[in-house]
Amino acid sequence: MTAAAVASRRAQARGPFLERNFKYLIVAPAILVLLLVGLFPLIYSAVVSFQGIGMIDQDTSFQGLLNYKALFRDARLWESLAHTLIFTAVALPIELALGLLLAHLFLEKLPGRALFIALLTLPTMISPIVSGATWRLLFDHHFGPINQIIAWFAGHQVPIIWIVNPNTVYPAILICEIWQWTPFMFLILLAALSNVDKSLLEAAELDGAPYRTVFRRIVLPAIWPVMSVALMIRGLELMRLFDIIWALTRGGPGTMTETVSIYTYVQGFEQFEISYTAAIAFLVIILLTAVVMWLLKRMEIAR
Amino acid sequence: MMSRRATTRLGLRYAAVIAVLLVFLFPIYWLFIISFKTPDEIFAFPPVWWPANIQFANYAVLFKDGDVIVVWNSLVIAGCSTVLAMFFGTICAYSLVRFRTGGDDLAIWIISQRMMPPIVIVFPVFLLYVWLGAVDTYWGLILLYTAFNLPYVIWMMRGYIADIPIELEESALVDGCSRWQVLTGVVFPMARAGLFATAVFTFVFAWNDFIFALVLTRTEVLTYPVQVTHYFGGQSNFWAKIAAMSVLGTVPVFVAVAMLQRYLVRGISMGAVKG
């Protein structure tokens, strides 16, 4: 048999193999990347969380649940979790309410509507670190425009030191967060509202039902599937809140605005408490998984 | 003819829309306008709402100091990871849709990879990268962004691919095309709109990321959001640099969004519907 014939027979044999396993071969690269970057490091850090690796001590012996026990006595960790929950609990309803209002405002036809919608989405497209930086410029107590605008209304200069004063730092962060992500809510809700059956709305209007009732009985049930997923996406993102606060306050003043993401970063990359940080990471994973499972069940997002 | 009531209603709606736009666009205006001000105007009290003359010195400094390289770094990293995530994600999604490979379990496992906070992912990845020598390299960040965006791409493309009529693929197979030719000749072109929309978001995620880049870069492959935070504090003219660098990093995204705007609403709402 000539070499060419062997090669051709090999090619024939390879053909059916590729065809037969095609569905696995095209899934493989994605799964391999996810395993390498997702699963493998997770297992490795699970091991690390049972050791005693820190900046000073490179102890790789098995420490049992030592790090996990320490978590429960770490007041700063629980405070950072509380801060995270507060930011989520305040920002999420406001973003939803504002998003709904804006979606109603843009629902009907209006000359220039497409351009207005495009302009309104710009804040969402900006890097969160840049929007944090932008609001830092806006909030500056001396050279920023916000105190100046307040001064016009108040009739005298106001010396609010937004991101340093404990009373104003929360509103400052929330304003930035809400400014950036309300347009995201708005876009999703606008798409959902546009798909609500118009004939039902018109029939209800003819019956003289007030919009309150129409919204509760017809609109809300219709947009609920999309709205619930939007709430979950934003809720999860708020639980990870990092960039905006990093740019505005770095968790300060003191540790007043430290979220669990920022605290984890500080422990891992500034204090180099490697094993302890791995334990925090697993606590967060367990808490978030529990919350997500609960939400998925509650909202009955059927697939 | 519009009735007077309808005209008033339209007028009121316009007023409300303009007011909303003013509030939401003012911060962006402020960022842009600061980047064109002189130091005197930036540190003027009361604030200067419109500079006497637009000047580009703040940008010139970034180019002169070579800081602008971070925009190039961001472009390379976000661009490469978008191409990789789109390609591997789309072929994976095709298998999930057409062959139901791995059933619902595999699909749910894939999306669950995207639910964890980045800090929780990046910490073990950092340990892995130290071991692999991938910290502060292009490929390290490209690999991470590819992995991070894959679940999103797979779930988005699942929806778009499911919309393609299966008869088109079947007739191509009957005509003697291989599965691979069906994929490149029928599926990719048919899902073009979906590919664009998904690619824009994938690119924007990678372009805007801060926390992965903060942890996994040192000096060589800094991306622009990390560079922006380097201007906080210290230097006397840091505001000019913050603003100019932020604008340099934001304009490309705005341009991409403007060009692909017609795909985006569907892209965002699909993401919400399909999870």
Coordinates of C-alpha atoms in Angstrom, one line a residue:
Chain A
M1 CA 0.0 0.0 0.0
T2 CA 1.3 3.4 -0.9
A3 CA 1.8 6.1 1.7
A4 CA -0.9 8.2 0.0
A5 CA -3.4 5.4 0.3
V6 CA -2.6 5.0 4.0
A7 CA -3.1 8.7 4.6
S8 CA -6.4 8.6 2.7
R9 CA -7.7 5.7 4.7
R10 CA -6.7 7.4 7.9
A11 CA -8.6 10.5 6.7
Q12 CA -11.6 8.4 6.1
A13 CA -11.4 6.8 9.5
R14 CA -11.0 10.2 11.1
G15 CA -14.0 11.6 9.3
P16 CA -16.7 9.5 11.0
F17 CA -15.0 9.8 14.3
L18 CA -15.2 13.6 14.1
E19 CA -18.8 13.5 12.8
R20 CA -19.8 10.9 15.5
N21 CA -18.4 12.9 18.4
F22 CA -19.0 16.3 16.9
K23 CA -21.5 17.3 19.7
Y24 CA -18.9 16.5 22.4
L25 CA -15.9 18.0 20.6
I26 CA -17.6 21.4 20.2
V27 CA -18.6 21.5 23.9
A28 CA -15.2 20.5 25.1
P29 CA -13.2 23.8 24.8
A30 CA -15.8 25.8 26.8
I31 CA -16.0 23.1 29.5
L32 CA -12.2 22.8 29.7
V33 CA -11.8 26.6 30.2
L34 CA -14.6 26.7 32.8
L35 CA -13.0 23.7 34.7
L36 CA -9.5 25.2 34.5
V37 CA -10.5 28.7 35.7
G38 CA -13.7 27.9 37.6
L39 CA -13.5 24.5 39.3
F40 CA -9.8 23.7 39.7
P41 CA -8.9 26.9 41.6
L42 CA -12.0 26.4 43.7
I43 CA -10.9 22.9 44.8
Y44 CA -7.4 24.2 45.4
S45 CA -8.6 27.1 47.6
A46 CA -10.8 24.7 49.5
V47 CA -7.7 22.9 50.5
V48 CA -5.9 26.1 51.3
S49 CA -8.8 27.2 53.6
F50 CA -8.0 24.3 55.9
Q51 CA -4.3 25.3 56.2
G52 CA -2.7 28.2 58.0
I53 CA -1.1 30.2 55.2
G54 CA -0.7 33.9 56.0
M55 CA 1.8 36.7 55.5
I56 CA 4.0 35.6 58.4
D57 CA 3.2 31.9 58.7
Q58 CA 3.4 29.6 55.6
D59 CA 2.0 26.7 57.6
T60 CA 0.6 24.1 55.1
S61 CA -0.4 21.5 57.8
F62 CA -4.0 20.6 58.2
Q63 CA -5.7 23.0 60.6
G64 CA -9.2 21.6 60.6
L65 CA -11.9 24.2 61.0
L66 CA -9.7 26.7 62.6
N67 CA -10.2 29.4 59.9
Y68 CA -13.9 28.7 59.8
K69 CA -14.3 29.1 63.5
A70 CA -12.4 32.4 63.4
L71 CA -15.0 33.7 60.9
F72 CA -17.7 33.7 63.6
R73 CA -15.7 35.9 65.9
D74 CA -14.7 38.3 63.1
A75 CA -17.0 41.4 63.8
R76 CA -15.6 43.2 60.8
L77 CA -16.7 40.4 58.5
W78 CA -20.3 40.5 59.8
E79 CA -20.4 44.2 59.6
S80 CA -19.2 44.1 56.0
L81 CA -22.0 41.6 55.3
A82 CA -24.5 43.9 57.0
H83 CA -23.2 46.8 54.8
T84 CA -23.7 44.7 51.7
L85 CA -27.2 43.8 52.7
I86 CA -28.1 47.4 53.5
F87 CA -26.8 48.7 50.1
T88 CA -28.7 45.9 48.3
A89 CA -31.9 46.5 50.3
V90 CA -31.9 50.2 49.6
A91 CA -30.7 50.4 46.0
L92 CA -32.7 47.5 44.5
P93 CA -36.2 48.8 45.3
I94 CA -35.2 52.3 44.2
E95 CA -33.7 51.1 40.9
L96 CA -36.8 49.0 40.3
A97 CA -39.3 51.9 41.1
L98 CA -37.3 54.4 39.0
G99 CA -36.8 52.0 36.2
L100 CA -40.6 51.3 36.1
L101 CA -41.4 55.0 36.1
L102 CA -38.9 55.7 33.3
A103 CA -40.2 52.8 31.3
H104 CA -43.7 54.2 31.5
L105 CA -42.5 57.6 30.4
F106 CA -40.8 56.2 27.3
L107 CA -43.5 53.5 26.5
E108 CA -45.6 55.5 24.1
K109 CA -44.4 56.8 20.8
L110 CA -42.5 60.1 21.0
P111 CA -40.5 61.8 18.3
G112 CA -36.8 61.1 19.0
R113 CA -37.7 58.3 21.3
A114 CA -35.0 55.9 20.0
L115 CA -32.3 58.5 20.5
F116 CA -33.5 59.4 24.0
I117 CA -33.4 55.7 25.0
A118 CA -29.9 55.3 23.6
L119 CA -28.7 58.4 25.6
L120 CA -30.3 57.1 28.7
T121 CA -28.4 53.8 28.6
L122 CA -25.0 55.5 28.5
P123 CA -24.4 55.4 32.4
T124 CA -24.8 51.6 32.3
M125 CA -22.1 51.3 29.6
I126 CA -19.5 53.1 31.6
S127 CA -16.9 51.1 33.7
P128 CA -18.1 51.2 37.3
I129 CA -14.7 52.4 38.4
V130 CA -15.1 55.4 36.0
S131 CA -18.5 56.2 37.3
G132 CA -17.1 56.1 40.8
A133 CA -14.4 58.4 39.7
T134 CA -16.9 60.7 38.0
W135 CA -19.0 61.0 41.2
R136 CA -15.9 61.6 43.2
L137 CA -15.4 64.7 41.0
L138 CA -19.1 65.7 41.3
F139 CA -19.2 65.2 45.1
D140 CA -16.0 67.2 45.8
H141 CA -16.9 69.5 48.7
H142 CA -15.1 72.4 47.2
F143 CA -14.6 72.2 43.4
G144 CA -17.5 69.9 42.7
P145 CA -20.8 71.1 41.2
I146 CA -23.2 69.2 43.6
N147 CA -22.6 71.4 46.6
Q148 CA -22.8 74.4 44.3
I149 CA -26.2 73.3 43.0
I150 CA -27.4 72.7 46.6
A151 CA -26.1 76.2 47.5
W152 CA -28.3 77.7 44.8
F153 CA -31.4 76.2 46.4
A154 CA -30.2 76.8 50.0
G155 CA -29.2 80.4 49.3
H156 CA -25.9 80.0 51.0
Q157 CA -22.7 77.8 50.6
V158 CA -22.9 74.3 52.0
P159 CA -19.8 72.6 53.2
I160 CA -20.9 68.9 52.9
I161 CA -17.9 66.6 52.7
W162 CA -19.8 63.9 51.0
I163 CA -17.5 60.9 51.0
V164 CA -15.8 61.6 54.3
N165 CA -18.8 62.5 56.5
P166 CA -20.4 59.3 58.0
N167 CA -23.9 60.7 57.5
T168 CA -23.5 61.4 53.8
V169 CA -21.2 58.7 52.6
Y170 CA -24.0 56.1 52.3
P171 CA -26.3 58.4 50.2
A172 CA -23.3 59.3 48.0
I173 CA -22.5 55.7 47.2
L174 CA -26.2 54.9 46.7
I175 CA -26.7 57.9 44.4
C176 CA -23.8 56.7 42.2
E177 CA -25.0 53.1 42.2
I178 CA -28.6 54.1 41.4
W179 CA -27.5 56.5 38.7
Q180 CA -25.4 53.8 36.9
W181 CA -27.9 50.9 37.1
T182 CA -31.4 52.4 36.9
P183 CA -31.0 52.6 33.1
F184 CA -30.3 48.9 33.0
M185 CA -33.6 48.2 34.9
F186 CA -35.3 50.7 32.7
L187 CA -34.2 48.9 29.4
I188 CA -35.3 45.5 30.6
L189 CA -38.7 46.8 31.9
L190 CA -39.3 48.8 28.8
A191 CA -38.9 45.7 26.7
A192 CA -41.2 43.8 29.1
L193 CA -43.8 46.5 29.1
S194 CA -43.7 46.8 25.3
N195 CA -44.8 43.1 25.1
V196 CA -47.8 43.5 27.3
D197 CA -51.0 42.7 25.3
K198 CA -52.4 46.1 24.2
S199 CA -56.0 44.8 23.7
L200 CA -56.2 43.8 27.4
L201 CA -55.1 47.3 28.5
E202 CA -57.6 49.0 26.2
A203 CA -60.5 46.8 27.4
A204 CA -59.6 47.6 31.0
E205 CA -59.5 51.3 30.1
L206 CA -62.9 51.1 28.5
D207 CA -64.3 49.5 31.7
G208 CA -63.0 52.6 33.5
A209 CA -60.5 50.8 35.7
P210 CA -57.9 53.1 37.3
Y211 CA -54.3 52.5 36.2
R212 CA -53.4 51.2 39.7
T213 CA -55.8 48.3 39.3
V214 CA -54.8 47.7 35.7
F215 CA -51.2 47.6 36.7
R216 CA -51.8 45.1 39.5
R217 CA -54.1 42.9 37.6
I218 CA -52.8 42.9 34.1
V219 CA -49.4 44.6 33.7
L220 CA -47.6 43.2 36.7
P221 CA -48.5 39.5 36.1
A222 CA -47.4 40.0 32.5
I223 CA -44.0 41.5 33.2
W224 CA -43.3 39.5 36.3
P225 CA -41.2 36.7 34.7
V226 CA -38.8 39.3 33.1
M227 CA -39.0 41.6 36.2
S228 CA -38.1 38.9 38.6
V229 CA -35.0 37.9 36.6
A230 CA -34.0 41.5 36.3
L231 CA -34.3 41.8 40.1
M232 CA -32.2 38.7 40.6
I233 CA -29.5 39.9 38.2
R234 CA -29.2 43.3 39.9
G235 CA -29.6 41.8 43.4
L236 CA -26.7 39.4 42.8
E237 CA -24.6 42.2 41.3
L238 CA -25.3 44.4 44.4
M239 CA -24.2 41.6 46.7
R240 CA -20.8 41.8 44.9
L241 CA -20.6 45.6 45.2
F242 CA -16.9 46.6 44.9
D243 CA -15.8 49.0 42.1
I244 CA -18.0 52.0 42.9
I245 CA -17.1 51.9 46.6
W246 CA -13.5 51.3 45.8
A247 CA -13.4 54.4 43.6
L248 CA -15.4 56.6 46.0
T249 CA -14.3 55.6 49.5
R250 CA -12.2 52.4 49.5
G251 CA -14.5 51.2 52.2
G252 CA -14.0 54.3 54.4
P253 CA -14.3 56.4 56.4
G254 CA -12.8 53.7 58.7
T255 CA -14.6 50.6 57.6
M256 CA -18.0 52.2 57.5
T257 CA -18.8 51.4 53.8
E258 CA -16.8 48.2 53.6
T259 CA -18.7 45.5 51.7
V260 CA -17.9 41.8 51.9
S261 CA -16.1 42.0 48.6
I262 CA -13.9 44.8 49.8
Y263 CA -13.2 43.1 53.1
T264 CA -12.3 39.9 51.2
Y265 CA -9.9 41.9 49.0
V266 CA -8.3 43.6 52.0
Q267 CA -7.7 40.3 53.8
G268 CA -6.4 38.5 50.8
F269 CA -4.4 41.1 48.9
E270 CA -3.4 43.7 51.6
Q271 CA -3.1 41.5 54.7
F272 CA -2.1 38.4 52.8
E273 CA -4.1 36.1 55.1
I274 CA -4.3 33.5 52.3
S275 CA -6.0 30.7 54.2
Y276 CA -8.4 32.9 56.1
T277 CA -9.5 34.7 52.9
A278 CA -10.2 31.3 51.3
A279 CA -12.4 30.5 54.2
I280 CA -14.3 33.8 53.8
A281 CA -14.7 33.1 50.1
F282 CA -16.3 29.8 50.9
L283 CA -18.6 31.3 53.5
V284 CA -19.7 33.8 50.9
I285 CA -20.2 31.1 48.2
I286 CA -22.3 29.0 50.7
L287 CA -24.4 32.1 51.7
L288 CA -25.0 33.2 48.1
T289 CA -25.8 29.7 46.9
A290 CA -28.4 29.4 49.6
V291 CA -29.9 32.8 48.8
V292 CA -30.0 32.0 45.0
M293 CA -31.6 28.6 45.5
W294 CA -34.2 30.1 47.8
L295 CA -35.0 32.9 45.4
L296 CA -35.2 30.5 42.4
K297 CA -37.8 28.4 44.4
R298 CA -39.7 31.5 45.6
M299 CA -40.0 33.1 42.2
E300 CA -40.8 29.8 40.5
I301 CA -38.8 30.6 37.4
A302 CA -39.8 27.5 35.4
R303 CA -37.6 26.4 32.6
Chain B
M1 CA -55.1 67.6 14.2
M2 CA -54.1 66.9 17.7
S3 CA -56.5 68.1 20.4
R4 CA -55.3 70.7 22.8
R5 CA -55.2 68.1 25.6
A6 CA -53.1 65.8 23.6
T7 CA -50.7 68.6 22.8
T8 CA -50.3 69.6 26.5
R9 CA -49.8 65.9 27.3
L10 CA -47.1 65.6 24.7
G11 CA -45.5 68.8 26.0
L12 CA -45.5 67.5 29.6
R13 CA -43.9 64.2 28.5
Y14 CA -41.2 66.0 26.6
A15 CA -40.5 68.2 29.6
A16 CA -40.2 65.1 31.8
V17 CA -38.0 63.3 29.3
I18 CA -35.7 66.3 29.0
A19 CA -35.5 66.6 32.8
V20 CA -34.6 62.9 33.2
L21 CA -31.9 63.1 30.5
L22 CA -30.4 66.2 32.1
V23 CA -30.1 64.4 35.4
F24 CA -28.7 61.2 33.9
L25 CA -26.3 62.8 31.4
F26 CA -25.0 65.6 33.6
P27 CA -22.3 63.4 35.3
I28 CA -21.0 62.3 31.9
Y29 CA -21.0 65.9 30.7
W30 CA -19.0 66.9 33.8
L31 CA -16.4 64.1 33.3
F32 CA -15.9 65.2 29.6
I33 CA -15.7 68.9 30.4
I34 CA -13.2 68.5 33.2
S35 CA -10.9 66.6 30.7
F36 CA -10.8 69.8 28.6
K37 CA -10.2 72.3 31.4
T38 CA -7.0 74.0 32.4
P39 CA -5.8 73.3 36.0
D40 CA -7.0 76.8 37.0
E41 CA -10.5 76.0 35.8
I42 CA -10.5 72.5 37.4
F43 CA -9.6 74.0 40.8
A44 CA -11.8 77.1 40.5
F45 CA -14.3 78.1 43.1
P46 CA -17.2 78.3 42.3
P47 CA -16.9 75.5 39.7
V48 CA -16.5 76.4 36.0
W49 CA -19.5 75.1 34.0
W50 CA -18.0 75.7 30.6
P51 CA -14.3 76.2 30.1
A52 CA -13.1 79.5 28.4
N53 CA -11.2 77.5 25.7
I54 CA -11.3 73.8 25.1
Q55 CA -7.7 72.5 25.3
F56 CA -6.2 69.0 25.0
A57 CA -3.2 69.4 27.3
N58 CA -4.7 66.8 29.7
Y59 CA -4.7 64.2 26.9
A60 CA -1.3 65.2 25.7
V61 CA 0.2 64.5 29.1
L62 CA -1.2 60.9 29.0
F63 CA 0.4 60.4 25.6
K64 CA 3.7 62.0 26.6
D65 CA 4.0 59.9 29.7
G66 CA 3.1 56.8 27.8
D67 CA 0.1 56.1 30.2
V68 CA -2.1 55.7 27.1
I69 CA -0.6 52.2 26.6
V70 CA -3.2 51.0 29.1
V71 CA -6.0 51.7 26.5
W72 CA -4.1 49.5 24.1
N73 CA -3.7 46.8 26.7
S74 CA -7.5 46.9 27.4
L75 CA -8.2 46.7 23.7
V76 CA -6.0 43.6 23.2
I77 CA -7.3 41.8 26.3
A78 CA -11.0 42.6 25.8
G79 CA -10.8 42.0 22.0
C80 CA -9.0 38.6 22.2
S81 CA -11.2 37.3 25.1
T82 CA -14.3 38.4 23.2
V83 CA -13.3 36.5 20.1
L84 CA -12.4 33.4 22.1
A85 CA -15.5 33.5 24.3
M86 CA -17.8 34.1 21.2
F87 CA -16.3 31.2 19.2
F88 CA -16.1 28.6 21.9
G89 CA -19.4 29.7 23.5
T90 CA -21.3 29.7 20.3
I91 CA -20.2 26.2 19.2
C92 CA -20.9 24.9 22.8
A93 CA -24.4 26.6 22.7
Y94 CA -25.1 24.9 19.3
S95 CA -24.4 21.5 20.8
L96 CA -26.5 22.2 23.9
V97 CA -29.5 23.3 21.7
R98 CA -29.3 20.8 18.8
F99 CA -28.1 17.7 20.6
R100 CA -29.2 18.6 24.1
T101 CA -25.7 17.5 25.2
G102 CA -25.5 17.1 29.0
G103 CA -29.2 18.0 29.3
D104 CA -30.4 20.7 31.7
D105 CA -27.8 19.8 34.2
L106 CA -24.9 20.9 32.1
A107 CA -26.6 24.2 31.1
I108 CA -27.4 25.0 34.7
W109 CA -23.9 24.2 35.8
I110 CA -22.6 26.5 33.1
I111 CA -24.7 29.5 34.2
S112 CA -24.0 28.8 37.9
Q113 CA -20.4 29.6 37.1
R114 CA -21.4 33.2 36.7
M115 CA -23.2 33.7 40.0
M116 CA -20.3 34.0 42.4
P117 CA -18.8 37.4 43.3
P118 CA -15.7 38.1 41.2
I119 CA -13.6 38.5 44.4
V120 CA -14.5 35.0 45.4
I121 CA -13.4 33.7 41.9
V122 CA -10.3 35.8 41.6
F123 CA -8.8 34.8 44.9
P124 CA -8.3 31.1 44.0
V125 CA -7.5 32.1 40.4
F126 CA -4.7 34.3 41.8
L127 CA -3.2 31.4 43.7
L128 CA -3.4 29.3 40.5
Y129 CA -1.9 32.1 38.4
V130 CA 1.0 32.6 40.8
W131 CA 1.8 28.9 40.4
L132 CA 1.4 29.1 36.5
G133 CA 3.4 32.4 36.2
A134 CA 0.3 34.0 34.6
V135 CA 0.1 37.1 36.8
D136 CA 0.7 40.3 34.8
T137 CA 0.5 38.6 31.4
Y138 CA -1.8 39.2 28.5
W139 CA -2.9 35.5 28.2
G140 CA -3.7 35.3 31.9
L141 CA -6.3 38.0 31.7
I142 CA -7.5 36.9 28.3
L143 CA -8.1 33.4 29.7
L144 CA -9.9 34.7 32.8
Y145 CA -12.2 37.0 30.8
T146 CA -12.9 34.2 28.3
A147 CA -13.9 31.9 31.2
F148 CA -15.9 34.6 32.9
N149 CA -17.8 35.5 29.7
L150 CA -18.4 32.0 28.4
P151 CA -21.6 31.3 30.6
Y152 CA -23.1 34.6 29.4
V153 CA -22.3 33.8 25.7
I154 CA -23.5 30.3 25.9
W155 CA -26.8 31.3 27.5
M156 CA -27.4 34.2 25.1
M157 CA -26.5 32.1 22.0
R158 CA -28.7 29.3 23.1
G159 CA -31.7 31.5 22.6
Y160 CA -30.6 32.8 19.3
I161 CA -29.7 29.4 17.9
A162 CA -33.0 27.9 19.0
D163 CA -34.7 30.5 16.8
I164 CA -33.0 29.2 13.7
P165 CA -35.3 27.0 11.6
I166 CA -33.9 23.5 11.8
E167 CA -35.0 22.7 8.2
L168 CA -32.2 25.0 6.9
E169 CA -29.6 22.8 8.6
E170 CA -31.2 19.6 7.6
S171 CA -31.2 20.6 3.9
A172 CA -27.6 21.6 4.1
L173 CA -26.8 18.1 5.6
V174 CA -28.8 16.4 2.8
D175 CA -26.7 18.4 0.3
G176 CA -23.6 16.7 1.8
C177 CA -22.3 19.4 4.1
S178 CA -20.4 18.2 7.2
R179 CA -21.7 19.2 10.6
W180 CA -18.8 21.7 10.8
Q181 CA -19.8 23.3 7.4
V182 CA -23.4 23.5 8.7
L183 CA -22.1 25.4 11.7
T184 CA -20.0 27.9 9.7
G185 CA -22.2 28.1 6.6
V186 CA -25.7 28.2 8.1
V187 CA -25.7 28.7 11.9
F188 CA -23.1 31.6 12.1
P189 CA -24.7 33.7 9.4
M190 CA -28.2 33.1 10.6
A191 CA -27.4 34.1 14.2
R192 CA -25.5 37.2 13.0
A193 CA -27.6 39.7 14.9
G194 CA -27.4 37.7 18.1
L195 CA -23.6 37.3 17.7
F196 CA -23.2 41.0 17.4
A197 CA -25.4 41.9 20.4
T198 CA -23.7 39.3 22.5
A199 CA -20.2 40.3 21.4
V200 CA -20.8 43.9 22.4
F201 CA -21.8 43.0 25.9
T202 CA -19.0 40.5 26.2
F203 CA -16.5 43.1 25.1
V204 CA -18.0 45.7 27.5
F205 CA -17.8 43.3 30.4
A206 CA -14.1 42.7 29.7
W207 CA -13.4 46.3 28.9
N208 CA -15.0 47.6 32.1
D209 CA -13.7 45.0 34.5
F210 CA -11.7 46.4 37.4
I211 CA -11.4 43.7 40.1
F212 CA -9.8 40.9 38.0
A213 CA -7.3 43.4 36.5
L214 CA -6.6 44.9 39.8
V215 CA -5.6 41.6 41.3
L216 CA -3.9 39.9 38.3
T217 CA -1.8 42.8 36.9
R218 CA 1.2 44.5 38.3
T219 CA 2.9 46.8 35.8
E220 CA 3.1 45.2 32.4
V221 CA -0.5 44.7 31.3
L222 CA -2.4 47.3 33.4
T223 CA -5.8 48.0 32.0
Y224 CA -7.4 51.5 31.8
P225 CA -9.8 51.1 34.9
V226 CA -6.9 50.1 37.1
Q227 CA -4.8 53.1 35.7
V228 CA -7.6 55.5 36.6
T229 CA -7.4 54.5 40.3
H230 CA -3.7 55.1 40.2
Y231 CA -4.4 58.8 39.8
F232 CA -6.4 59.0 43.0
G233 CA -4.6 61.1 45.7
G234 CA -1.0 62.2 45.6
Q235 CA -0.4 64.1 42.4
S236 CA -1.5 67.7 42.3
N237 CA -3.2 67.4 38.9
F238 CA -4.8 64.0 39.4
W239 CA -8.3 65.3 38.4
A240 CA -7.2 66.2 34.9
K241 CA -5.7 62.7 34.4
I242 CA -8.7 60.9 36.0
A243 CA -11.0 62.7 33.6
A244 CA -8.9 62.4 30.5
M245 CA -8.1 58.7 31.0
S246 CA -11.8 57.9 31.9
V247 CA -12.9 59.6 28.7
L248 CA -10.3 57.7 26.6
G249 CA -11.7 54.5 28.1
T250 CA -15.3 55.4 27.8
V251 CA -15.5 56.8 24.2
P252 CA -14.8 53.5 22.5
V253 CA -17.7 51.8 24.3
F254 CA -20.1 54.7 23.5
V255 CA -19.1 54.4 19.8
A256 CA -19.6 50.6 19.8
V257 CA -23.0 51.0 21.4
A258 CA -24.0 53.7 19.0
M259 CA -23.1 51.6 16.0
L260 CA -24.9 48.5 17.3
Q261 CA -27.7 50.2 19.1
R262 CA -30.5 48.4 17.2
Y263 CA -29.4 45.0 18.5
L264 CA -29.0 46.1 22.1
V265 CA -32.5 46.3 23.5
R266 CA -33.1 42.8 22.3
G267 CA -29.7 41.7 23.6
I268 CA -30.4 43.1 27.1
S269 CA -33.9 41.8 27.3
M270 CA -33.0 38.4 26.0
G271 CA -30.3 38.2 28.7
A272 CA -33.0 38.9 31.2
V273 CA -35.5 36.4 29.8
K274 CA -33.1 33.6 29.3
G275 CA -31.2 34.3 32.5

